[in-house]
Amino acid sequence: MTQDASVFEYEEIDFVTGQPYPQWGRARERCPVIQTDGSMMGTPERSSYQITRWNDVESVLRDGHTFSSSINAEHIGQFMGELILAMDGKEHRAYRNLAAHAFRASQLERWGATAIEPAISEFLEEIAPLGRADLVRDITSRYPVRVICAIVGVPVSDSQQFHQWSEQINTGPLHPEVGMAASRAMREYLEPLVAARRERPQNDLLSDLVHAEIDGERLTDEKIYGFLRLLLPAGAETTFRVMGNALAALLAQPGVMQRVVADRELIPALIEETLRWESSVTQVSRVATTDTEVAGCPISAGSPVAVITASANHDETRYERAEEFDLDRPAQNHMAFGTGQHQCLGMHLARLELRVGLNAILDRLPNLRLDPEAEGVVIEGLAFRGPVQLPVVFDPA
Ligand code: HEM
């Protein structure tokens, strides 16, 4: 069966303001593998494919042999250096085992007290007396960045600079000179910190990365810097938007807000349902290593494949009323953190940040509600989704 985008009236979706779920819904029903001309993936000469159903998303992500991650090196890899997201097979396993050591449970517990709670308290302290805020501007866009800098061991006074380099590296494909300069500057900045941690380890992620050792293997410098350059885009941009989506869900449904304020045991369900309903990362990239097929659709070797994890999360064969946010939905795995070899390394950290952050907001900003004078809240975007603003009022402390 050839799947052609024209059979279901494929439309280009705006990267920043787009609403892709209706199109993915039509695709799951009529054309589960969308074939397009590949210009979106930077390969106009070659077809590219979008995978939209749960079962296909799961099997593609679990088959790293047929669907390689190496495509991730092409664009952003030039600026980030050696990138875990772009590795396959043995090389990926060895690197991941070493890096995973830094995210072990005992570290998470420690970070809760040393990095996560202080960051959210500081930001809430600033707005609590005011009775009015934009939770995106004042809290969610700042909190995960600060947490990652504290975890890595970058002095908090430099976190703005670190954040700026990270953004410039991330937009490197659009502005290559700026991206390369930021990549070099971040490395030069980190070199003395890495050297100091080699001499005298401290209780931070930098020390863990430098000293991690399995069977005599250690991370090379290139892999350490590659990992550090990835951490803010992978860990902060993602968590910040999911936090906004969870708050948007609460603010749009005052009844649900009241229940969660009164019963904090519901916070984990709020987080998991938000990750299913509106994750911040909607898709991950792979490239076919050989001629293959998905759901009967032939895919030739070398074709880019966008695996739409957010569409899998709305697959109506798996979730009833999949488009609705439902706090009482029976617990079931979702695809927000991917699956297979590259499943998100920071997912437990993200969940912890969300749990601590959302609890603190509900504690510190009583009677929290949308600002009646502001415009409504919209979650938007094609590949990354979140609200641009969350104007709220609350009882000032
Ligand atoms: C809610 C927040 C987050 C979401 C939705 C998210 C989503 C994802 C997804 C979908 C992948 C799979 C990529 C692929 O298969 O190609 C991934 C990988 C990854 N994530 Fe996250 N992530 C989040 C938070 C974090 C945090 C807090 C960190 C660390 C500080 C982190 C670090 C990573 C790393 C290092 C990888 C690469 C793993 C590998 O290639 O083996 N993420 N993330």
Tab-separated table of C-alpha atoms and ligand atoms in Angstrom:
chain	number	residue	atom	x	y	z
A	1	MET	CA	0.000	0.000	0.000
A	2	THR	CA	1.428	3.406	-0.928
A	3	GLN	CA	0.533	6.135	1.497
A	4	ASP	CA	0.308	9.496	-0.151
A	5	ALA	CA	-0.188	12.722	1.763
A	6	SER	CA	-2.697	13.907	-0.863
A	7	VAL	CA	-5.261	11.239	0.130
A	8	PHE	CA	-6.047	13.107	3.291
A	9	GLU	CA	-5.365	16.723	2.307
A	10	TYR	CA	-1.996	17.251	3.963
A	11	GLU	CA	-1.316	20.834	5.078
A	12	GLU	CA	1.951	22.476	6.121
A	13	ILE	CA	1.729	23.386	9.809
A	14	ASP	CA	3.385	26.537	11.161
A	15	PHE	CA	6.412	25.622	13.313
A	16	VAL	CA	5.749	28.197	16.028
A	17	THR	CA	1.974	28.713	16.111
A	18	GLY	CA	0.681	25.502	14.497
A	19	GLN	CA	-2.054	23.174	15.773
A	20	PRO	CA	-1.028	19.774	14.371
A	21	TYR	CA	-3.269	17.388	16.358
A	22	PRO	CA	-6.270	17.490	13.942
A	23	GLN	CA	-3.987	16.567	11.014
A	24	TRP	CA	-2.353	13.747	12.966
A	25	GLY	CA	-5.849	12.509	13.895
A	26	ARG	CA	-6.857	12.362	10.222
A	27	ALA	CA	-3.586	10.614	9.405
A	28	ARG	CA	-4.088	7.922	12.071
A	29	GLU	CA	-7.489	7.251	10.562
A	30	ARG	CA	-6.705	7.374	6.845
A	31	CYS	CA	-2.965	7.555	6.162
A	32	PRO	CA	-0.914	6.413	9.176
A	33	VAL	CA	2.414	6.966	7.427
A	34	ILE	CA	2.471	10.406	5.801
A	35	GLN	CA	4.842	10.743	2.872
A	36	THR	CA	6.047	14.266	2.007
A	37	ASP	CA	8.792	15.715	-0.167
A	38	GLY	CA	11.291	16.000	2.672
A	39	SER	CA	11.848	19.764	2.585
A	40	MET	CA	10.810	19.967	6.247
A	41	MET	CA	13.656	17.592	7.130
A	42	GLY	CA	16.198	19.472	4.984
A	43	THR	CA	16.210	16.841	2.192
A	44	PRO	CA	13.895	18.193	-0.538
A	45	GLU	CA	15.260	15.678	-3.062
A	46	ARG	CA	14.148	12.682	-1.004
A	47	SER	CA	10.748	11.699	0.455
A	48	SER	CA	10.394	11.826	4.181
A	49	TYR	CA	7.853	10.022	6.325
A	50	GLN	CA	5.816	10.758	9.433
A	51	ILE	CA	4.718	7.853	11.627
A	52	THR	CA	1.486	8.566	13.516
A	53	ARG	CA	0.005	5.416	15.125
A	54	TRP	CA	1.015	4.075	18.557
A	55	ASN	CA	2.015	0.582	17.383
A	56	ASP	CA	4.171	1.877	14.530
A	57	VAL	CA	5.801	4.600	16.661
A	58	GLU	CA	6.669	1.979	19.265
A	59	SER	CA	8.132	-0.499	16.780
A	60	VAL	CA	10.195	2.125	14.927
A	61	LEU	CA	11.706	3.484	18.162
A	62	ARG	CA	12.492	-0.017	19.381
A	63	ASP	CA	14.301	-0.920	16.169
A	64	GLY	CA	17.440	1.211	16.274
A	65	HIS	CA	19.041	-1.063	13.693
A	66	THR	CA	16.583	-0.252	10.876
A	67	PHE	CA	15.863	3.289	12.092
A	68	SER	CA	19.106	5.011	13.059
A	69	SER	CA	19.482	8.132	15.205
A	70	SER	CA	22.509	9.278	13.195
A	71	ILE	CA	20.329	11.863	11.417
A	72	ASN	CA	20.477	13.938	14.617
A	73	ALA	CA	24.174	14.603	13.992
A	74	GLU	CA	23.552	16.383	10.713
A	75	HIS	CA	22.085	19.661	11.890
A	76	ILE	CA	22.589	20.315	15.549
A	77	GLY	CA	25.507	17.867	15.942
A	78	GLN	CA	27.900	20.292	14.217
A	79	PHE	CA	27.371	22.766	17.028
A	80	MET	CA	26.970	20.451	20.001
A	81	GLY	CA	29.830	18.066	19.237
A	82	GLU	CA	29.585	14.364	20.055
A	83	LEU	CA	25.909	13.887	20.705
A	84	ILE	CA	24.329	10.964	22.574
A	85	LEU	CA	21.081	11.601	20.669
A	86	ALA	CA	22.857	10.829	17.380
A	87	MET	CA	24.614	7.591	18.372
A	88	ASP	CA	23.588	4.027	17.659
A	89	GLY	CA	24.352	0.521	18.893
A	90	LYS	CA	27.420	-0.239	20.997
A	91	GLU	CA	28.827	3.286	20.993
A	92	HIS	CA	25.509	4.638	22.269
A	93	ARG	CA	25.176	1.943	24.940
A	94	ALA	CA	28.641	2.581	26.348
A	95	TYR	CA	28.171	6.359	26.418
A	96	ARG	CA	24.683	6.120	27.882
A	97	ASN	CA	25.787	3.760	30.681
A	98	LEU	CA	28.444	6.240	31.740
A	99	ALA	CA	26.167	9.287	31.536
A	100	ALA	CA	23.261	7.459	33.242
A	101	HIS	CA	25.407	7.082	36.346
A	102	ALA	CA	25.012	10.843	36.877
A	103	PHE	CA	21.199	10.468	37.030
A	104	ARG	CA	21.068	7.712	39.680
A	105	ALA	CA	18.308	7.778	42.320
A	106	SER	CA	20.505	8.998	45.188
A	107	GLN	CA	21.572	12.027	43.101
A	108	LEU	CA	17.964	12.847	42.293
A	109	GLU	CA	17.084	12.926	45.967
A	110	ARG	CA	19.978	15.248	46.683
A	111	TRP	CA	19.159	17.570	43.797
A	112	GLY	CA	15.618	17.935	45.176
A	113	ALA	CA	16.989	19.692	48.244
A	114	THR	CA	20.027	21.461	46.774
A	115	ALA	CA	18.898	22.596	43.319
A	116	ILE	CA	15.159	22.170	42.745
A	117	GLU	CA	13.484	23.472	45.918
A	118	PRO	CA	15.732	26.558	46.275
A	119	ALA	CA	15.141	27.561	42.622
A	120	ILE	CA	11.340	27.419	42.713
A	121	SER	CA	11.177	29.096	46.150
A	122	GLU	CA	13.330	31.997	44.976
A	123	PHE	CA	11.179	32.691	41.909
A	124	LEU	CA	7.883	32.336	43.810
A	125	GLU	CA	9.139	34.663	46.532
A	126	GLU	CA	9.470	37.418	43.910
A	127	ILE	CA	5.862	37.221	42.692
A	128	ALA	CA	3.893	36.039	45.765
A	129	PRO	CA	3.345	39.605	47.153
A	130	LEU	CA	2.157	40.951	43.784
A	131	GLY	CA	-1.161	39.087	43.352
A	132	ARG	CA	-0.644	38.965	39.587
A	133	ALA	CA	1.947	37.336	37.287
A	134	ASP	CA	2.669	35.741	33.963
A	135	LEU	CA	3.671	32.244	35.052
A	136	VAL	CA	5.613	31.625	31.806
A	137	ARG	CA	7.683	34.801	32.031
A	138	ASP	CA	8.127	34.741	35.803
A	139	ILE	CA	8.401	31.028	36.638
A	140	THR	CA	8.345	28.263	34.028
A	141	SER	CA	10.850	29.797	31.573
A	142	ARG	CA	13.379	30.370	34.384
A	143	TYR	CA	13.028	27.431	36.739
A	144	PRO	CA	14.331	24.362	34.791
A	145	VAL	CA	17.273	26.385	33.405
A	146	ARG	CA	18.321	27.355	36.903
A	147	VAL	CA	17.905	23.762	38.124
A	148	ILE	CA	20.173	22.373	35.404
A	149	CYS	CA	22.894	24.952	36.009
A	150	ALA	CA	22.831	24.141	39.737
A	151	ILE	CA	22.943	20.403	39.034
A	152	VAL	CA	25.821	20.688	36.567
A	153	GLY	CA	27.827	22.834	38.966
A	154	VAL	CA	27.890	26.072	36.960
A	155	PRO	CA	27.955	29.034	39.385
A	156	VAL	CA	24.414	30.451	39.610
A	157	SER	CA	25.822	33.921	38.823
A	158	ASP	CA	26.849	32.596	35.366
A	159	SER	CA	23.610	30.783	34.590
A	160	GLN	CA	22.326	33.576	32.312
A	161	GLN	CA	25.492	33.370	30.212
A	162	PHE	CA	25.296	29.585	30.097
A	163	HIS	CA	21.675	29.826	29.003
A	164	GLN	CA	22.522	32.311	26.252
A	165	TRP	CA	25.264	30.086	24.794
A	166	SER	CA	22.910	27.176	24.916
A	167	GLU	CA	20.258	29.050	22.933
A	168	GLN	CA	22.833	30.161	20.374
A	169	ILE	CA	24.044	26.572	19.955
A	170	ASN	CA	20.462	25.404	19.585
A	171	THR	CA	19.755	27.896	16.815
A	172	GLY	CA	23.152	27.193	15.215
A	173	PRO	CA	21.604	25.683	12.056
A	174	LEU	CA	19.976	29.105	11.386
A	175	HIS	CA	22.972	31.266	12.368
A	176	PRO	CA	26.063	29.053	11.981
A	177	GLU	CA	28.703	31.626	12.947
A	178	VAL	CA	26.954	32.569	16.163
A	179	GLY	CA	26.322	28.874	16.947
A	180	MET	CA	29.980	27.924	16.419
A	181	ALA	CA	31.236	30.873	18.479
A	182	ALA	CA	28.891	29.913	21.339
A	183	SER	CA	29.959	26.269	21.118
A	184	ARG	CA	33.630	27.292	21.456
A	185	ALA	CA	32.910	29.829	24.195
A	186	MET	CA	31.006	27.276	26.264
A	187	ARG	CA	33.862	24.821	25.975
A	188	GLU	CA	36.458	27.425	26.969
A	189	TYR	CA	34.310	28.388	29.934
A	190	LEU	CA	33.863	24.762	31.020
A	191	GLU	CA	37.495	23.644	30.554
A	192	PRO	CA	38.803	25.036	33.875
A	193	LEU	CA	35.714	23.698	35.683
A	194	VAL	CA	36.282	20.216	34.210
A	195	ALA	CA	39.989	20.362	35.145
A	196	ALA	CA	39.114	21.423	38.698
A	197	ARG	CA	36.603	18.562	39.093
A	198	ARG	CA	39.229	16.083	37.826
A	199	GLU	CA	41.554	17.266	40.606
A	200	ARG	CA	38.946	17.543	43.286
A	201	PRO	CA	35.485	16.061	42.660
A	202	GLN	CA	32.492	17.866	44.121
A	203	ASN	CA	28.898	16.873	44.558
A	204	ASP	CA	27.760	17.852	41.060
A	205	LEU	CA	26.999	16.372	37.648
A	206	LEU	CA	30.236	17.700	36.183
A	207	SER	CA	32.248	15.665	38.718
A	208	ASP	CA	30.102	12.605	38.020
A	209	LEU	CA	30.648	12.851	34.273
A	210	VAL	CA	34.389	13.360	34.650
A	211	HIS	CA	34.857	10.427	37.033
A	212	ALA	CA	32.219	7.975	35.733
A	213	GLU	CA	33.963	4.698	34.930
A	214	ILE	CA	32.636	1.336	33.761
A	215	ASP	CA	35.053	-1.537	33.022
A	216	GLY	CA	37.922	0.938	32.913
A	217	GLU	CA	36.107	3.145	30.342
A	218	ARG	CA	35.707	6.866	30.909
A	219	LEU	CA	34.007	9.575	28.884
A	220	THR	CA	36.361	11.419	26.536
A	221	ASP	CA	36.500	15.213	26.788
A	222	GLU	CA	34.582	15.516	23.504
A	223	LYS	CA	31.760	13.394	24.919
A	224	ILE	CA	31.689	15.378	28.160
A	225	TYR	CA	31.392	18.707	26.324
A	226	GLY	CA	28.870	17.231	23.870
A	227	PHE	CA	26.706	16.114	26.791
A	228	LEU	CA	26.933	19.447	28.573
A	229	ARG	CA	25.980	21.344	25.414
A	230	LEU	CA	22.884	19.143	25.054
A	231	LEU	CA	21.664	19.394	28.635
A	232	LEU	CA	19.896	22.765	28.558
A	233	PRO	CA	17.989	22.208	25.289
A	234	ALA	CA	17.164	18.595	26.256
A	235	GLY	CA	16.314	19.229	29.876
A	236	ALA	CA	15.206	22.833	30.279
A	237	GLU	CA	13.295	23.726	27.102
A	238	THR	CA	11.284	20.519	27.432
A	239	THR	CA	10.423	20.652	31.139
A	240	PHE	CA	9.597	24.357	30.988
A	241	ARG	CA	6.927	23.818	28.340
A	242	VAL	CA	5.365	20.759	30.002
A	243	MET	CA	5.053	22.726	33.232
A	244	GLY	CA	3.233	25.449	31.294
A	245	ASN	CA	0.934	22.855	29.732
A	246	ALA	CA	0.054	21.371	33.151
A	247	LEU	CA	-0.740	24.849	34.508
A	248	ALA	CA	-2.782	25.645	31.378
A	249	ALA	CA	-4.841	22.477	31.959
A	250	LEU	CA	-5.496	23.458	35.594
A	251	LEU	CA	-6.324	27.082	34.809
A	252	ALA	CA	-8.739	26.123	32.027
A	253	GLN	CA	-10.628	23.743	34.350
A	254	PRO	CA	-11.288	25.391	37.739
A	255	GLY	CA	-12.970	22.204	39.034
A	256	VAL	CA	-9.809	20.188	38.362
A	257	MET	CA	-7.701	22.993	39.895
A	258	GLN	CA	-9.786	22.822	43.094
A	259	ARG	CA	-9.422	19.049	43.344
A	260	VAL	CA	-5.624	19.170	42.872
A	261	VAL	CA	-5.186	22.075	45.321
A	262	ALA	CA	-7.128	20.094	47.953
A	263	ASP	CA	-5.519	16.713	47.242
A	264	ARG	CA	-1.845	16.799	46.281
A	265	GLU	CA	-1.828	13.036	45.807
A	266	LEU	CA	-3.324	13.926	42.414
A	267	ILE	CA	-0.164	15.734	41.248
A	268	PRO	CA	1.478	12.612	39.711
A	269	ALA	CA	-1.724	11.934	37.709
A	270	LEU	CA	-1.770	15.591	36.613
A	271	ILE	CA	1.835	15.269	35.383
A	272	GLU	CA	1.341	11.981	33.523
A	273	GLU	CA	-1.912	13.093	31.888
A	274	THR	CA	-0.288	16.370	30.802
A	275	LEU	CA	2.638	14.447	29.297
A	276	ARG	CA	0.181	12.301	27.357
A	277	TRP	CA	-2.245	15.059	26.373
A	278	GLU	CA	0.202	17.874	25.561
A	279	SER	CA	3.849	16.901	25.710
A	280	SER	CA	6.421	19.571	24.904
A	281	VAL	CA	8.341	17.408	22.408
A	282	THR	CA	6.017	16.057	19.741
A	283	GLN	CA	8.441	14.053	17.603
A	284	VAL	CA	11.893	12.522	17.289
A	285	SER	CA	13.969	11.926	14.153
A	286	ARG	CA	15.346	8.761	12.627
A	287	VAL	CA	16.729	7.701	9.221
A	288	ALA	CA	16.002	4.365	7.526
A	289	THR	CA	19.235	2.355	7.187
A	290	THR	CA	17.767	-0.075	4.665
A	291	ASP	CA	14.715	-0.435	2.397
A	292	THR	CA	11.875	-1.232	4.750
A	293	GLU	CA	8.160	-0.648	5.330
A	294	VAL	CA	5.898	0.636	8.081
A	295	ALA	CA	2.144	-0.108	8.125
A	296	GLY	CA	2.468	-1.343	4.552
A	297	CYS	CA	4.154	1.854	3.359
A	298	PRO	CA	7.523	1.287	1.623
A	299	ILE	CA	10.365	3.454	2.967
A	300	SER	CA	13.654	3.474	1.071
A	301	ALA	CA	17.112	3.430	2.679
A	302	GLY	CA	18.320	6.919	3.555
A	303	SER	CA	14.830	8.399	4.037
A	304	PRO	CA	14.290	10.682	7.027
A	305	VAL	CA	11.528	9.511	9.354
A	306	ALA	CA	9.711	11.761	11.849
A	307	VAL	CA	8.326	9.597	14.631
A	308	ILE	CA	5.355	11.522	16.010
A	309	THR	CA	5.284	10.495	19.668
A	310	ALA	CA	2.570	13.071	20.426
A	311	SER	CA	0.295	11.480	17.833
A	312	ALA	CA	0.876	8.047	19.415
A	313	ASN	CA	-0.252	9.629	22.697
A	314	HIS	CA	-3.581	10.526	21.065
A	315	ASP	CA	-4.130	7.157	19.379
A	316	GLU	CA	-7.799	6.408	19.960
A	317	THR	CA	-7.213	2.633	19.773
A	318	ARG	CA	-5.276	3.017	23.017
A	319	TYR	CA	-6.906	5.966	24.801
A	320	GLU	CA	-10.636	6.719	25.001
A	321	ARG	CA	-11.540	10.349	24.172
A	322	ALA	CA	-7.827	10.794	23.474
A	323	GLU	CA	-8.082	14.521	22.663
A	324	GLU	CA	-9.463	15.336	26.134
A	325	PHE	CA	-7.454	16.045	29.257
A	326	ASP	CA	-8.842	13.605	31.852
A	327	LEU	CA	-7.281	13.549	35.308
A	328	ASP	CA	-9.105	10.300	36.113
A	329	ARG	CA	-7.873	8.398	33.071
A	330	PRO	CA	-6.694	4.885	34.032
A	331	ALA	CA	-2.897	4.886	34.411
A	332	GLN	CA	-1.192	3.681	31.225
A	333	ASN	CA	2.250	4.309	29.726
A	334	HIS	CA	2.649	7.197	27.312
A	335	MET	CA	5.270	8.051	24.719
A	336	ALA	CA	6.266	11.561	25.886
A	337	PHE	CA	9.768	10.411	26.835
A	338	GLY	CA	10.135	8.149	23.780
A	339	THR	CA	10.939	4.458	24.095
A	340	GLY	CA	13.753	2.071	23.184
A	341	GLN	CA	17.488	2.782	23.523
A	342	HIS	CA	17.173	6.565	23.489
A	343	GLN	CA	14.327	6.872	25.999
A	344	CYS	CA	14.785	10.129	27.892
A	345	LEU	CA	17.662	9.938	30.339
A	346	GLY	CA	16.273	12.826	32.390
A	347	MET	CA	12.677	11.648	32.784
A	348	HIS	CA	12.865	11.034	36.539
A	349	LEU	CA	14.493	14.420	37.021
A	350	ALA	CA	11.780	16.053	34.869
A	351	ARG	CA	9.032	14.383	36.909
A	352	LEU	CA	10.654	15.484	40.169
A	353	GLU	CA	11.007	19.087	38.958
A	354	LEU	CA	7.383	19.120	37.840
A	355	ARG	CA	6.120	17.624	41.110
A	356	VAL	CA	8.096	20.000	43.339
A	357	GLY	CA	7.418	23.013	41.107
A	358	LEU	CA	3.651	22.500	40.724
A	359	ASN	CA	3.200	21.791	44.441
A	360	ALA	CA	5.128	24.927	45.355
A	361	ILE	CA	3.062	27.081	42.972
A	362	LEU	CA	-0.212	25.788	44.438
A	363	ASP	CA	1.094	26.332	47.992
A	364	ARG	CA	2.505	29.788	47.464
A	365	LEU	CA	-0.140	31.332	45.149
A	366	PRO	CA	-3.523	30.749	46.835
A	367	ASN	CA	-6.759	31.130	44.853
A	368	LEU	CA	-4.784	30.897	41.599
A	369	ARG	CA	-6.860	31.617	38.496
A	370	LEU	CA	-6.595	33.038	34.999
A	371	ASP	CA	-6.449	36.814	34.894
A	372	PRO	CA	-10.014	37.739	33.818
A	373	GLU	CA	-8.653	40.832	32.023
A	374	ALA	CA	-6.161	38.863	29.911
A	375	GLU	CA	-6.698	36.961	26.687
A	376	GLY	CA	-7.228	33.176	26.863
A	377	VAL	CA	-4.354	30.707	27.012
A	378	VAL	CA	-3.258	28.861	23.868
A	379	ILE	CA	-0.853	25.919	23.703
A	380	GLU	CA	0.863	26.114	20.332
A	381	GLY	CA	3.688	24.806	18.148
A	382	LEU	CA	4.496	21.956	15.791
A	383	ALA	CA	7.621	20.233	17.158
A	384	PHE	CA	7.707	21.927	20.589
A	385	ARG	CA	4.457	22.859	22.286
A	386	GLY	CA	3.653	25.142	25.175
A	387	PRO	CA	1.753	28.306	26.104
A	388	VAL	CA	3.417	31.627	25.251
A	389	GLN	CA	1.958	33.222	28.367
A	390	LEU	CA	-0.058	32.307	31.465
A	391	PRO	CA	-1.480	35.532	32.890
A	392	VAL	CA	-2.844	34.787	36.383
A	393	VAL	CA	-4.123	36.450	39.530
A	394	PHE	CA	-4.004	35.088	43.096
A	395	ASP	CA	-4.311	36.240	46.717
A	396	PRO	CA	-1.122	38.192	47.488
A	397	ALA	CA	0.938	36.852	50.378
B	1	HEM	C1	9.233	16.843	30.350
B	1	HEM	C2	10.481	16.990	29.993
B	1	HEM	C3	11.173	16.139	28.944
B	1	HEM	C4	10.675	15.585	27.794
B	1	HEM	C5	9.247	15.655	27.240
B	1	HEM	C6	11.780	14.861	27.175
B	1	HEM	C7	11.668	14.124	26.009
B	1	HEM	C8	12.684	13.334	25.490
B	1	HEM	C9	12.533	12.431	24.364
B	1	HEM	C10	11.252	12.211	23.552
B	1	HEM	C11	13.741	11.815	24.162
B	1	HEM	C12	14.043	10.730	23.125
B	1	HEM	C13	14.822	11.250	21.940
B	1	HEM	C14	14.978	10.219	20.834
B	1	HEM	O1	14.445	9.111	20.930
B	1	HEM	O2	15.619	10.563	19.822
B	1	HEM	C15	14.661	12.354	25.146
B	1	HEM	C16	16.000	12.007	25.252
B	1	HEM	C17	16.871	12.594	26.158
B	1	HEM	N1	16.552	13.443	27.195
B	1	HEM	FE1	14.722	14.146	27.631
B	1	HEM	N2	12.909	15.030	27.942
B	1	HEM	C18	12.580	15.785	29.052
B	1	HEM	C19	13.410	16.162	30.089
B	1	HEM	C20	14.749	15.894	30.166
B	1	HEM	C21	15.650	16.326	31.227
B	1	HEM	C22	15.214	17.089	32.479
B	1	HEM	C23	16.912	15.906	30.887
B	1	HEM	C24	18.217	16.071	31.610
B	1	HEM	C25	18.568	17.065	32.333
B	1	HEM	C26	16.793	15.191	29.617
B	1	HEM	C27	17.852	14.615	28.948
B	1	HEM	C28	17.718	13.785	27.853
B	1	HEM	C29	18.849	13.110	27.229
B	1	HEM	C30	20.310	13.206	27.649
B	1	HEM	C31	18.312	12.367	26.171
B	1	HEM	C32	19.099	11.485	25.176
B	1	HEM	C33	19.057	10.037	25.605
B	1	HEM	C34	19.733	9.139	24.576
B	1	HEM	O3	19.951	9.560	23.438
B	1	HEM	O4	20.061	7.994	24.953
B	1	HEM	N3	15.489	15.212	29.220
B	1	HEM	N4	13.993	13.259	25.951
